[in-house]
mmCIF file of C-alpha atoms and ligand atoms in Angstrom:
data_model
loop_
_atom_site.group_PDB
_atom_site.id
_atom_site.type_symbol
_atom_site.label_atom_id
_atom_site.label_comp_id
_atom_site.label_asym_id
_atom_site.label_seq_id
_atom_site.Cartn_x
_atom_site.Cartn_y
_atom_site.Cartn_z
ATOM 1 C CA UNK A 13 56.887 53.029 86.931
ATOM 2 C CA UNK A 14 59.784 51.666 86.146
ATOM 3 C CA UNK A 15 62.963 53.910 87.725
ATOM 4 C CA UNK A 16 66.220 53.904 88.644
ATOM 5 C CA UNK A 17 67.294 54.890 91.705
ATOM 6 C CA UNK A 18 69.327 56.090 94.143
ATOM 7 C CA UNK A 19 69.334 54.739 97.772
ATOM 8 C CA UNK A 20 72.550 55.859 98.992
ATOM 9 C CA UNK A 21 75.276 57.840 97.538
ATOM 10 C CA UNK A 22 78.145 55.613 96.105
ATOM 11 C CA UNK A 23 78.331 54.092 92.507
ATOM 12 C CA UNK A 24 76.636 53.335 89.760
ATOM 13 C CA UNK A 25 76.590 49.394 90.484
ATOM 14 C CA UNK A 26 74.775 51.023 93.657
ATOM 15 C CA UNK A 27 71.710 52.375 91.853
ATOM 16 C CA UNK A 28 68.630 50.205 92.216
ATOM 17 C CA UNK A 29 66.073 49.378 89.375
ATOM 18 C CA UNK A 30 62.951 49.495 90.770
ATOM 19 C CA UNK A 31 58.769 50.751 90.267
ATOM 20 C CA UNK A 32 57.392 53.764 92.245
ATOM 21 C CA UNK A 33 54.819 55.975 91.745
ATOM 22 C CA UNK A 34 54.860 58.425 88.730
ATOM 23 C CA UNK A 35 55.214 61.843 89.815
ATOM 24 C CA UNK A 36 52.525 64.681 89.350
ATOM 25 C CA UNK A 37 52.716 67.693 87.491
ATOM 26 C CA UNK A 38 52.238 70.198 89.474
ATOM 27 C CA UNK A 39 51.577 74.359 88.213
ATOM 28 C CA UNK A 40 53.337 74.986 85.294
ATOM 29 C CA UNK A 41 55.027 71.749 84.950
ATOM 30 C CA UNK A 42 54.633 69.032 82.071
ATOM 31 C CA UNK A 43 54.784 65.176 82.319
ATOM 32 C CA UNK A 44 56.969 63.750 79.579
ATOM 33 C CA UNK A 45 56.421 59.640 78.900
ATOM 34 C CA UNK A 46 60.626 59.144 78.583
ATOM 35 C CA UNK A 47 61.541 57.569 75.244
ATOM 36 C CA UNK A 48 65.528 58.624 75.620
ATOM 37 C CA UNK A 49 67.454 59.842 78.224
ATOM 38 C CA UNK A 50 71.049 61.053 77.714
ATOM 39 C CA UNK A 51 73.756 59.590 79.855
ATOM 40 C CA UNK A 52 75.621 62.553 81.514
ATOM 41 C CA UNK A 53 78.745 63.431 83.989
ATOM 42 C CA UNK A 54 77.111 65.194 86.045
ATOM 43 C CA UNK A 55 75.188 62.427 86.632
ATOM 44 C CA UNK A 56 77.848 60.429 88.188
ATOM 45 C CA UNK A 57 78.616 63.521 90.680
ATOM 46 C CA UNK A 58 75.278 63.828 91.631
ATOM 47 C CA UNK A 59 74.965 60.186 92.924
ATOM 48 C CA UNK A 60 78.514 59.929 94.417
ATOM 49 C CA UNK A 61 76.752 63.272 96.982
ATOM 50 C CA UNK A 62 79.885 65.325 94.985
ATOM 51 C CA UNK A 63 77.495 67.420 92.875
ATOM 52 C CA UNK A 64 76.527 71.118 93.561
ATOM 53 C CA UNK A 65 73.276 70.256 94.582
ATOM 54 C CA UNK A 66 72.209 66.717 96.711
ATOM 55 C CA UNK A 67 68.733 65.731 96.517
ATOM 56 C CA UNK A 68 66.692 64.166 99.286
ATOM 57 C CA UNK A 69 67.801 60.371 99.304
ATOM 58 C CA UNK A 70 66.209 58.251 97.622
ATOM 59 C CA UNK A 71 65.851 60.183 94.199
ATOM 60 C CA UNK A 72 66.280 59.233 90.727
ATOM 61 C CA UNK A 73 69.540 60.596 88.850
ATOM 62 C CA UNK A 74 68.638 61.653 85.198
ATOM 63 C CA UNK A 75 69.233 65.281 83.395
ATOM 64 C CA UNK A 76 68.361 65.285 79.731
ATOM 65 C CA UNK A 77 65.303 63.448 78.534
ATOM 66 C CA UNK A 78 63.331 62.775 74.944
ATOM 67 C CA UNK A 79 59.966 61.843 74.747
ATOM 68 C CA UNK A 80 56.480 62.635 74.498
ATOM 69 C CA UNK A 81 54.481 65.124 76.120
ATOM 70 C CA UNK A 82 51.302 63.150 78.568
ATOM 71 C CA UNK A 83 50.070 65.213 80.397
ATOM 72 C CA UNK A 84 49.809 69.200 81.520
ATOM 73 C CA UNK A 85 50.453 70.994 84.623
ATOM 74 C CA UNK A 86 47.799 73.899 85.813
ATOM 75 C CA UNK A 87 48.897 76.943 83.576
ATOM 76 C CA UNK A 88 50.618 75.463 80.800
ATOM 77 C CA UNK A 89 50.001 76.447 77.584
ATOM 78 C CA UNK A 90 52.614 76.392 75.514
ATOM 79 C CA UNK A 91 52.660 72.575 74.689
ATOM 80 C CA UNK A 92 49.639 69.958 73.850
ATOM 81 C CA UNK A 93 49.233 66.665 74.733
ATOM 82 C CA UNK A 94 51.680 64.265 72.520
ATOM 83 C CA UNK A 95 54.051 67.223 71.509
ATOM 84 C CA UNK A 96 57.179 65.518 71.052
ATOM 85 C CA UNK A 97 60.070 67.169 73.287
ATOM 86 C CA UNK A 98 63.358 67.362 74.848
ATOM 87 C CA UNK A 99 64.160 68.463 78.404
ATOM 88 C CA UNK A 100 66.301 69.319 80.807
ATOM 89 C CA UNK A 101 65.490 68.297 84.323
ATOM 90 C CA UNK A 102 67.782 68.926 87.557
ATOM 91 C CA UNK A 103 66.750 64.595 88.569
ATOM 92 C CA UNK A 104 63.888 62.231 87.826
ATOM 93 C CA UNK A 105 65.038 61.262 83.892
ATOM 94 C CA UNK A 106 65.839 57.445 84.229
ATOM 95 C CA UNK A 107 62.431 56.269 84.236
ATOM 96 C CA UNK A 108 59.217 55.637 82.633
ATOM 97 C CA UNK A 109 58.194 59.633 83.338
ATOM 98 C CA UNK A 110 59.548 62.445 84.421
ATOM 99 C CA UNK A 111 57.577 65.979 85.178
ATOM 100 C CA UNK A 112 59.458 68.972 84.131
ATOM 101 C CA UNK A 113 58.550 73.097 84.185
ATOM 102 C CA UNK A 114 58.105 73.847 80.441
ATOM 103 C CA UNK A 115 60.458 76.484 80.420
ATOM 104 C CA UNK A 116 63.029 73.480 80.663
ATOM 105 C CA UNK A 117 61.278 71.961 77.429
ATOM 106 C CA UNK A 118 61.616 72.427 73.876
ATOM 107 C CA UNK A 119 59.497 71.056 70.903
ATOM 108 C CA UNK A 120 61.852 68.164 68.722
ATOM 109 C CA UNK A 121 60.823 67.992 64.918
ATOM 110 C CA UNK A 122 59.539 64.264 64.122
ATOM 111 C CA UNK A 123 62.871 63.813 61.853
ATOM 112 C CA UNK A 124 65.249 63.656 64.561
ATOM 113 C CA UNK A 125 65.385 60.119 66.807
ATOM 114 C CA UNK A 126 64.663 60.706 70.296
ATOM 115 C CA UNK A 127 68.350 59.000 71.203
ATOM 116 C CA UNK A 128 69.504 62.404 69.419
ATOM 117 C CA UNK A 129 66.846 64.171 70.546
ATOM 118 C CA UNK A 130 67.831 63.097 74.375
ATOM 119 C CA UNK A 131 71.511 64.253 74.136
ATOM 120 C CA UNK A 132 70.582 67.841 73.085
ATOM 121 C CA UNK A 133 68.774 70.119 75.240
ATOM 122 C CA UNK A 134 71.752 70.269 78.407
ATOM 123 C CA UNK A 135 74.584 69.691 76.196
ATOM 124 C CA UNK A 136 74.281 72.565 73.369
ATOM 125 C CA UNK A 137 72.634 74.866 75.937
ATOM 126 C CA UNK A 138 75.048 74.465 78.244
ATOM 127 C CA UNK A 139 77.847 74.527 75.150
ATOM 128 C CA UNK A 140 75.829 77.896 73.502
ATOM 129 C CA UNK A 141 75.894 79.203 77.464
ATOM 130 C CA UNK A 142 79.994 78.880 77.435
ATOM 131 C CA UNK A 143 80.404 80.095 73.585
ATOM 132 C CA UNK A 144 78.595 82.660 74.764
ATOM 133 C CA UNK A 145 80.494 83.770 77.708
ATOM 134 C CA UNK A 146 83.483 83.736 75.902
ATOM 135 C CA UNK A 147 82.551 85.632 73.125
ATOM 136 C CA UNK A 148 83.506 83.205 70.393
ATOM 137 C CA UNK A 149 83.424 85.069 66.658
ATOM 138 C CA UNK A 150 85.086 84.553 63.331
ATOM 139 C CA UNK A 151 88.489 83.614 63.655
ATOM 140 C CA UNK A 152 88.812 83.125 67.115
ATOM 141 C CA UNK A 153 91.078 79.613 68.232
ATOM 142 C CA UNK A 154 89.302 77.915 70.124
ATOM 143 C CA UNK A 155 90.885 75.039 72.137
ATOM 144 C CA UNK A 156 88.456 72.559 74.056
ATOM 145 C CA UNK A 157 88.752 70.307 76.777
ATOM 146 C CA UNK A 158 87.272 66.737 76.767
ATOM 147 C CA UNK A 159 86.244 67.706 73.062
ATOM 148 C CA UNK A 160 84.809 64.129 72.443
ATOM 149 C CA UNK A 161 82.079 64.545 75.492
ATOM 150 C CA UNK A 162 78.960 65.486 75.404
ATOM 151 C CA UNK A 163 79.675 69.542 76.721
ATOM 152 C CA UNK A 164 82.753 69.139 74.344
ATOM 153 C CA UNK A 165 81.609 67.988 71.310
ATOM 154 C CA UNK A 166 78.539 70.159 71.248
ATOM 155 C CA UNK A 167 81.043 72.885 71.718
ATOM 156 C CA UNK A 168 82.920 71.639 68.695
ATOM 157 C CA UNK A 169 79.878 72.195 66.559
ATOM 158 C CA UNK A 170 78.784 75.383 67.843
ATOM 159 C CA UNK A 171 81.907 76.920 67.584
ATOM 160 C CA UNK A 172 82.405 76.233 64.078
ATOM 161 C CA UNK A 173 79.382 77.608 63.035
ATOM 162 C CA UNK A 174 80.651 80.560 64.415
ATOM 163 C CA UNK A 175 83.615 80.146 62.133
ATOM 164 C CA UNK A 176 86.252 79.608 64.725
ATOM 165 C CA UNK A 177 88.985 77.386 64.693
ATOM 166 C CA UNK A 178 88.689 74.489 66.845
ATOM 167 C CA UNK A 179 91.938 72.586 68.636
ATOM 168 C CA UNK A 180 90.684 69.757 70.684
ATOM 169 C CA UNK A 181 91.652 67.934 73.743
ATOM 170 C CA UNK A 182 91.125 64.010 73.338
ATOM 171 C CA UNK A 183 92.574 60.756 74.605
ATOM 172 C CA UNK A 184 92.237 58.348 72.287
ATOM 173 C CA UNK A 185 91.765 57.836 68.190
ATOM 174 C CA UNK A 186 88.159 56.761 69.203
ATOM 175 C CA UNK A 187 87.074 60.214 70.276
ATOM 176 C CA UNK A 188 89.363 61.818 68.271
ATOM 177 C CA UNK A 189 87.197 60.448 65.753
ATOM 178 C CA UNK A 190 84.087 61.870 67.178
ATOM 179 C CA UNK A 191 85.834 65.140 67.968
ATOM 180 C CA UNK A 192 86.894 65.237 64.206
ATOM 181 C CA UNK A 193 83.218 64.441 62.915
ATOM 182 C CA UNK A 194 82.145 67.572 64.936
ATOM 183 C CA UNK A 195 84.300 70.004 62.910
ATOM 184 C CA UNK A 196 87.425 70.321 65.155
ATOM 185 C CA UNK A 197 90.589 71.840 62.528
ATOM 186 C CA UNK A 198 93.461 70.189 64.947
ATOM 187 C CA UNK A 199 93.898 67.501 67.864
ATOM 188 C CA UNK A 200 96.240 67.362 70.497
ATOM 189 C CA UNK A 201 96.281 64.280 73.472
ATOM 190 C CA UNK A 202 94.546 64.884 76.484
ATOM 191 C CA UNK A 203 97.347 62.001 78.144
ATOM 192 C CA UNK A 204 100.584 64.180 76.585
ATOM 193 C CA UNK A 205 102.403 65.031 79.579
ATOM 194 C CA UNK A 206 103.485 68.346 77.143
ATOM 195 C CA UNK A 207 100.251 69.500 75.825
ATOM 196 C CA UNK A 208 100.864 73.636 75.759
ATOM 197 C CA UNK A 209 103.467 72.442 73.329
ATOM 198 C CA UNK A 210 101.545 70.535 71.500
ATOM 199 C CA UNK A 211 98.658 73.378 71.762
ATOM 200 C CA UNK A 212 100.762 75.394 70.753
ATOM 201 C CA UNK A 213 102.066 73.490 67.812
ATOM 202 C CA UNK A 214 98.775 74.176 66.187
ATOM 203 C CA UNK A 215 98.991 77.357 67.374
ATOM 204 C CA UNK A 216 101.991 79.338 67.049
ATOM 205 C CA UNK A 217 100.771 82.414 68.497
ATOM 206 C CA UNK A 218 98.663 80.696 71.014
ATOM 207 C CA UNK A 219 94.313 80.445 71.605
ATOM 208 C CA UNK A 220 91.908 83.096 71.951
ATOM 209 C CA UNK A 221 89.804 80.967 73.950
ATOM 210 C CA UNK A 222 89.879 77.351 76.311
ATOM 211 C CA UNK A 223 86.800 75.860 76.920
ATOM 212 C CA UNK A 224 87.729 73.838 80.778
ATOM 213 C CA UNK A 225 85.115 70.706 81.139
ATOM 214 C CA UNK A 226 88.116 69.337 82.377
ATOM 215 C CA UNK A 227 89.654 70.862 85.042
ATOM 216 C CA UNK A 228 93.331 69.449 86.336
ATOM 217 C CA UNK A 229 96.009 69.683 84.031
ATOM 218 C CA UNK A 230 94.169 70.336 81.034
ATOM 219 C CA UNK A 231 93.450 73.601 82.436
ATOM 220 C CA UNK A 232 97.285 74.801 83.629
ATOM 221 C CA UNK A 233 98.512 73.507 80.347
ATOM 222 C CA UNK A 234 95.979 75.257 78.308
ATOM 223 C CA UNK A 235 96.520 78.339 79.835
ATOM 224 C CA UNK A 236 100.203 79.218 79.062
ATOM 225 C CA UNK A 237 99.214 79.538 75.921
ATOM 226 C CA UNK A 238 96.269 81.332 76.393
ATOM 227 C CA UNK A 239 97.032 84.862 74.736
ATOM 228 C CA UNK A 240 96.576 88.466 74.822
ATOM 229 C CA UNK A 241 93.330 89.077 75.498
ATOM 230 C CA UNK A 242 91.849 85.746 75.904
ATOM 231 C CA UNK A 243 89.252 84.569 77.719
ATOM 232 C CA UNK A 244 89.028 81.105 79.785
ATOM 233 C CA UNK A 245 85.371 79.601 80.577
ATOM 234 C CA UNK A 246 85.155 77.058 83.269
ATOM 235 C CA UNK A 247 82.312 74.417 83.105
ATOM 236 C CA UNK A 248 83.583 71.468 85.146
ATOM 237 C CA UNK A 249 86.294 69.055 86.467
ATOM 238 C CA UNK A 250 85.498 65.787 84.292
ATOM 239 C CA UNK A 251 89.425 65.257 85.941
ATOM 240 C CA UNK A 252 88.101 65.466 89.398
ATOM 241 C CA UNK A 253 91.002 67.651 90.055
ATOM 242 C CA UNK A 254 90.272 71.300 90.306
ATOM 243 C CA UNK A 255 92.605 73.854 89.591
ATOM 244 C CA UNK A 256 93.797 77.427 91.204
ATOM 245 C CA UNK A 257 94.461 80.298 88.913
ATOM 246 C CA UNK A 258 97.169 83.063 89.665
ATOM 247 C CA UNK A 259 95.256 86.461 89.613
ATOM 248 C CA UNK A 260 98.608 87.860 88.654
ATOM 249 C CA UNK A 261 98.464 85.855 84.840
ATOM 250 C CA UNK A 262 95.060 87.616 84.306
ATOM 251 C CA UNK A 263 96.281 90.783 84.753
ATOM 252 C CA UNK A 264 99.910 90.532 82.727
ATOM 253 C CA UNK A 265 97.964 89.332 79.768
ATOM 254 C CA UNK A 266 94.908 91.108 79.635
ATOM 255 C CA UNK A 267 92.478 87.759 80.175
ATOM 256 C CA UNK A 268 89.185 86.819 81.671
ATOM 257 C CA UNK A 269 88.431 83.409 83.426
ATOM 258 C CA UNK A 270 85.008 83.108 83.414
ATOM 259 C CA UNK A 271 82.134 79.983 85.207
ATOM 260 C CA UNK A 272 79.482 78.918 83.406
ATOM 261 C CA UNK A 273 76.612 77.237 84.969
ATOM 262 C CA UNK A 274 73.811 75.998 82.543
ATOM 263 C CA UNK A 275 71.741 74.060 85.676
ATOM 264 C CA UNK A 276 72.062 77.815 87.711
ATOM 265 C CA UNK A 277 71.199 79.500 84.914
ATOM 266 C CA UNK A 278 67.867 77.522 83.984
ATOM 267 C CA UNK A 279 66.457 78.699 88.051
ATOM 268 C CA UNK A 280 68.212 82.017 87.825
ATOM 269 C CA UNK A 281 67.101 83.128 84.822
ATOM 270 C CA UNK A 282 64.808 81.270 82.556
ATOM 271 C CA UNK A 283 64.765 83.359 79.912
ATOM 272 C CA UNK A 284 68.491 83.286 78.301
ATOM 273 C CA UNK A 285 67.569 79.652 77.647
ATOM 274 C CA UNK A 286 63.919 80.097 76.454
ATOM 275 C CA UNK A 287 65.932 82.444 73.794
ATOM 276 C CA UNK A 288 68.526 80.173 73.099
ATOM 277 C CA UNK A 289 66.664 76.690 72.269
ATOM 278 C CA UNK A 290 64.574 77.381 69.649
ATOM 279 C CA UNK A 291 67.581 79.040 67.729
ATOM 280 C CA UNK A 292 69.745 75.196 68.773
ATOM 281 C CA UNK A 293 66.966 73.157 67.939
ATOM 282 C CA UNK A 294 65.728 74.943 64.733
ATOM 283 C CA UNK A 295 69.556 73.984 63.960
ATOM 284 C CA UNK A 296 69.216 70.157 65.183
ATOM 285 C CA UNK A 297 66.040 69.663 62.276
ATOM 286 C CA UNK A 298 68.485 71.370 59.554
ATOM 287 C CA UNK A 299 71.206 69.082 60.428
ATOM 288 C CA UNK A 300 73.389 71.751 61.249
ATOM 289 C CA UNK A 301 74.183 70.406 64.638
ATOM 290 C CA UNK A 302 73.686 66.369 65.425
ATOM 291 C CA UNK A 303 74.705 64.942 68.838
ATOM 292 C CA UNK A 304 77.300 62.108 68.305
ATOM 293 C CA UNK A 305 75.230 58.880 70.037
ATOM 294 C CA UNK A 306 77.481 56.196 69.910
ATOM 295 C CA UNK A 307 75.523 54.289 72.020
ATOM 296 C CA UNK A 308 72.738 53.055 72.444
ATOM 297 C CA UNK A 309 71.135 51.234 75.820
ATOM 298 C CA UNK A 310 68.462 49.556 77.044
ATOM 299 C CA UNK A 311 66.839 51.623 80.561
ATOM 300 C CA UNK A 312 68.039 48.503 83.110
ATOM 301 C CA UNK A 313 71.752 48.863 81.416
ATOM 302 C CA UNK A 314 71.884 52.319 83.535
ATOM 303 C CA UNK A 315 74.379 51.502 85.823
ATOM 304 C CA UNK A 316 76.902 49.713 83.243
ATOM 305 C CA UNK A 317 76.389 52.983 81.039
ATOM 306 C CA UNK A 318 77.382 55.656 83.804
ATOM 307 C CA UNK A 319 80.466 53.105 84.871
ATOM 308 C CA UNK A 320 81.431 53.607 81.003
ATOM 309 C CA UNK A 321 81.549 57.310 81.046
ATOM 310 C CA UNK A 322 82.969 57.416 84.419
ATOM 311 C CA UNK A 323 86.040 54.808 83.025
ATOM 312 C CA UNK A 324 86.104 57.256 80.062
ATOM 313 C CA UNK A 325 85.442 54.917 77.810
ATOM 314 C CA UNK A 326 82.362 56.645 76.123
ATOM 315 C CA UNK A 327 83.834 58.093 72.685
ATOM 316 C CA UNK A 328 80.616 60.488 71.427
ATOM 317 C CA UNK A 329 77.131 60.483 73.409
ATOM 318 C CA UNK A 330 76.012 56.659 75.309
ATOM 319 C CA UNK A 331 71.805 57.351 75.786
ATOM 320 C CA UNK A 332 69.459 54.751 78.062
ATOM 321 C CA UNK A 333 65.977 54.174 75.955
HETATM 322 N N1 LIG B 407 79.194 74.185 83.678
HETATM 323 C C1 LIG B 407 77.911 73.485 82.828
HETATM 324 O O1 LIG B 407 76.747 74.516 82.525
HETATM 325 C C2 LIG B 407 77.589 72.303 82.723
HETATM 326 C C3 LIG B 407 77.189 71.555 81.537
HETATM 327 C C4 LIG B 407 77.204 70.299 81.361
HETATM 328 C C5 LIG B 407 78.388 69.461 81.999
HETATM 329 N N2 LIG B 407 79.177 70.415 83.019
HETATM 330 C C6 LIG B 407 79.946 69.079 83.470
HETATM 331 O O2 LIG B 407 81.094 69.063 82.689
HETATM 332 C C7 LIG B 407 82.011 68.020 82.730
HETATM 333 C C8 LIG B 407 82.049 67.009 81.420
HETATM 334 O O3 LIG B 407 80.607 66.450 81.448
HETATM 335 P P1 LIG B 407 80.282 65.799 79.958
HETATM 336 O O4 LIG B 407 79.281 65.878 80.097
HETATM 337 O O5 LIG B 407 81.026 66.975 79.268
HETATM 338 O O6 LIG B 407 81.361 64.603 80.534
HETATM 339 P P2 LIG B 407 81.973 63.768 79.414
HETATM 340 O O7 LIG B 407 80.916 62.669 77.968
HETATM 341 O O8 LIG B 407 82.282 62.668 80.251
HETATM 342 O O9 LIG B 407 83.190 64.432 78.860
HETATM 343 C C9 LIG B 407 84.306 64.204 79.875
HETATM 344 C C10 LIG B 407 85.296 64.091 79.087
HETATM 345 O O10 LIG B 407 86.181 64.617 79.790
HETATM 346 C C11 LIG B 407 87.413 64.113 80.153
HETATM 347 N N3 LIG B 407 88.218 63.476 80.970
HETATM 348 C C12 LIG B 407 89.471 63.677 81.336
HETATM 349 N N4 LIG B 407 89.593 63.291 82.453
HETATM 350 C C13 LIG B 407 88.704 62.565 82.751
HETATM 351 C C14 LIG B 407 88.402 61.928 84.277
HETATM 352 N N5 LIG B 407 89.356 61.579 84.814
HETATM 353 N N6 LIG B 407 87.383 60.973 84.184
HETATM 354 C C15 LIG B 407 86.434 61.221 83.325
HETATM 355 N N7 LIG B 407 86.527 62.155 81.601
HETATM 356 C C16 LIG B 407 87.694 63.079 81.996
HETATM 357 C C17 LIG B 407 87.213 62.740 78.728
HETATM 358 O O11 LIG B 407 87.480 62.924 77.413
HETATM 359 P P3 LIG B 407 89.263 61.946 77.126
HETATM 360 O O12 LIG B 407 89.066 61.211 77.267
HETATM 361 O O13 LIG B 407 88.761 62.026 75.880
HETATM 362 O O14 LIG B 407 89.961 62.650 77.622
HETATM 363 C C18 LIG B 407 85.738 62.863 78.814
HETATM 364 O O15 LIG B 407 85.747 62.514 77.746
HETATM 365 C C19 LIG B 407 81.314 67.579 84.241
HETATM 366 O O16 LIG B 407 82.150 67.871 85.174
HETATM 367 C C20 LIG B 407 79.864 68.172 84.196
HETATM 368 O O17 LIG B 407 79.823 68.361 85.213
HETATM 369 C C21 LIG B 407 79.180 71.859 82.551
#
């Protein structure tokens, strides 16, 4: 099968496109013939060797796939060959075939294009987990960093489903358009030198929740406008900067800081994800949520697609087919 291989830690252009043997589905796993693979920021971290896990080299990155099941491993009775599915895999997605634990696979309605299905399981799973961690409910004001990105845009849609108000932090007008399309109510610029003032203008009494996949200045600035009892959920550090938190702030404002990890939850507590995905897949089928796929590229464009993400040039999602 064709695959995009990481043979040395580094940048997207060091990936090698080539052939390798098909994977074998083990016990409890299924083989998926991949129709589309979502391009994720975490793949950049993975191939640079800066992710929380470091697979042995060489390996095939790619975490979010859609396709059809072509083989079942021993003991799998929840799927059939031919089922249309999406899956979260730790890696292996940028290939013609991938194997995934059945618990990380979700059936997808025939009406959903493969490109949208491939931008669904990790992004919406992570977003739902983060909003649940923060206990987002009707009337909350939620500020979302990297709001036109994979996790950010999913967070907007799912926060709106919970009847929250959303302040979307984005860097340009194309990204603002994506955030608006997802349902965000207010917009602030991540390039602003006075981000906390901008947020405060939209939310004079402060915000209830911060969803942060960016870190750095976004974390520091948005924390200033987190109100009494507010919650901040840390998802990642797309800015490359891991901020520090002075604990006295939590005390004096009765606030909570929480981490949320979709990948680790899949590994440690797969039932949490198994309980969420069917409802999210139902919302996808009903058109209540929709991954904003702005670029669909052939599989061979893998290095260029990852580079676009690295350069912050993707407003919405980029998917390889
Ligand atoms: N904890 C979890 O469960 C979980 C799950 C999935 C992903 N993540 C993490 O969340 C982060 C975002 O992932 P994603 O897939 O949403 O990424 P993405 O689609 O690339 O979106 C990230 C956003 O961050 C913003 N950003 C700010 N500074 C940046 C910089 N220096 N370089 C690149 N982007 C920058 C960009 O928005 P603007 O240009 O508009 O500012 C961009 O749209 C990553 O660190 C990823 O590992 C965590």
